[in-house]
Amino acid sequence: MADTDLALSVDRFMRRIHSALQARAAEFDTENVGPAGGMLLLTLAEMGQPEIHELTARFARDKSQMTRVIGMLETKGLVTKRPSQRDQRASVVLLTPKGHRVVAELSTALAEAIETLVAPLNTDERQVLKTLMARIA
């Protein structure tokens, strides 16, 4: 049976992260990518050069939704598309140098937001949390 208390705790933590980022968005979201664009940029930094269908599966979105977000990021010069070497009918999406800079800004803002939330934890507790997060992520 699912652990509802755990689910609600994780949800509360995620909402607190989201709220902390939203409150500071004007400071770091200089390209106005918003939450969807930010998540896609961070995911591209993690995945490398995924095909669009891999991104739609990762985000549980349909192709048209993903294409819109990718198009917005492409217009801003943060990502580019090119044909997949594996399947010429498919496109891969990759970060541009400007996109990498924005990812660095987003990563810093995310780290600062989470730092505030985990401030009550001591060094050992933080290490346990980090280990557990790495295991489930």
Phi, psi and omega in degrees: 000142181293145180271098183296321179299316177297315180301315180292324177294315178296316179300315180299318179296316179297319179294323178293322175298311181301314180298318179297320179290317180300320181296332183251006187306321181299334181284326188239339181272063184294338179263002180052052179273340180070178182300316182295316178294320179296316179296321180293317179298315179296323178293319177297321178298326180282317187273338182093256183231069182285154171284155183302322181295330177292323178291319179298323178291317181298322183265356182054047179237159175277167186299323182294320177296315181294320180298322178297313181294316178299317179300318179297315180293325178293318178300325180278357179078022183264334178224163173220157177244150173209161180297143177290139176288333181282323183214105185299343178281342182259159176244146171256154180242134179221154179287143171272171175304320177297320178298320177298322178295318179294320177300319179298318178295316179296319180297318178296315179298319179296316179298319180293320179296316181290325178304317178298320183288326182265006181308324180292347182276143175278178184301315180296317179296321177297319180295319177298314179300315180299317179296315180295319179297318179297323181292321183269342180277000000 
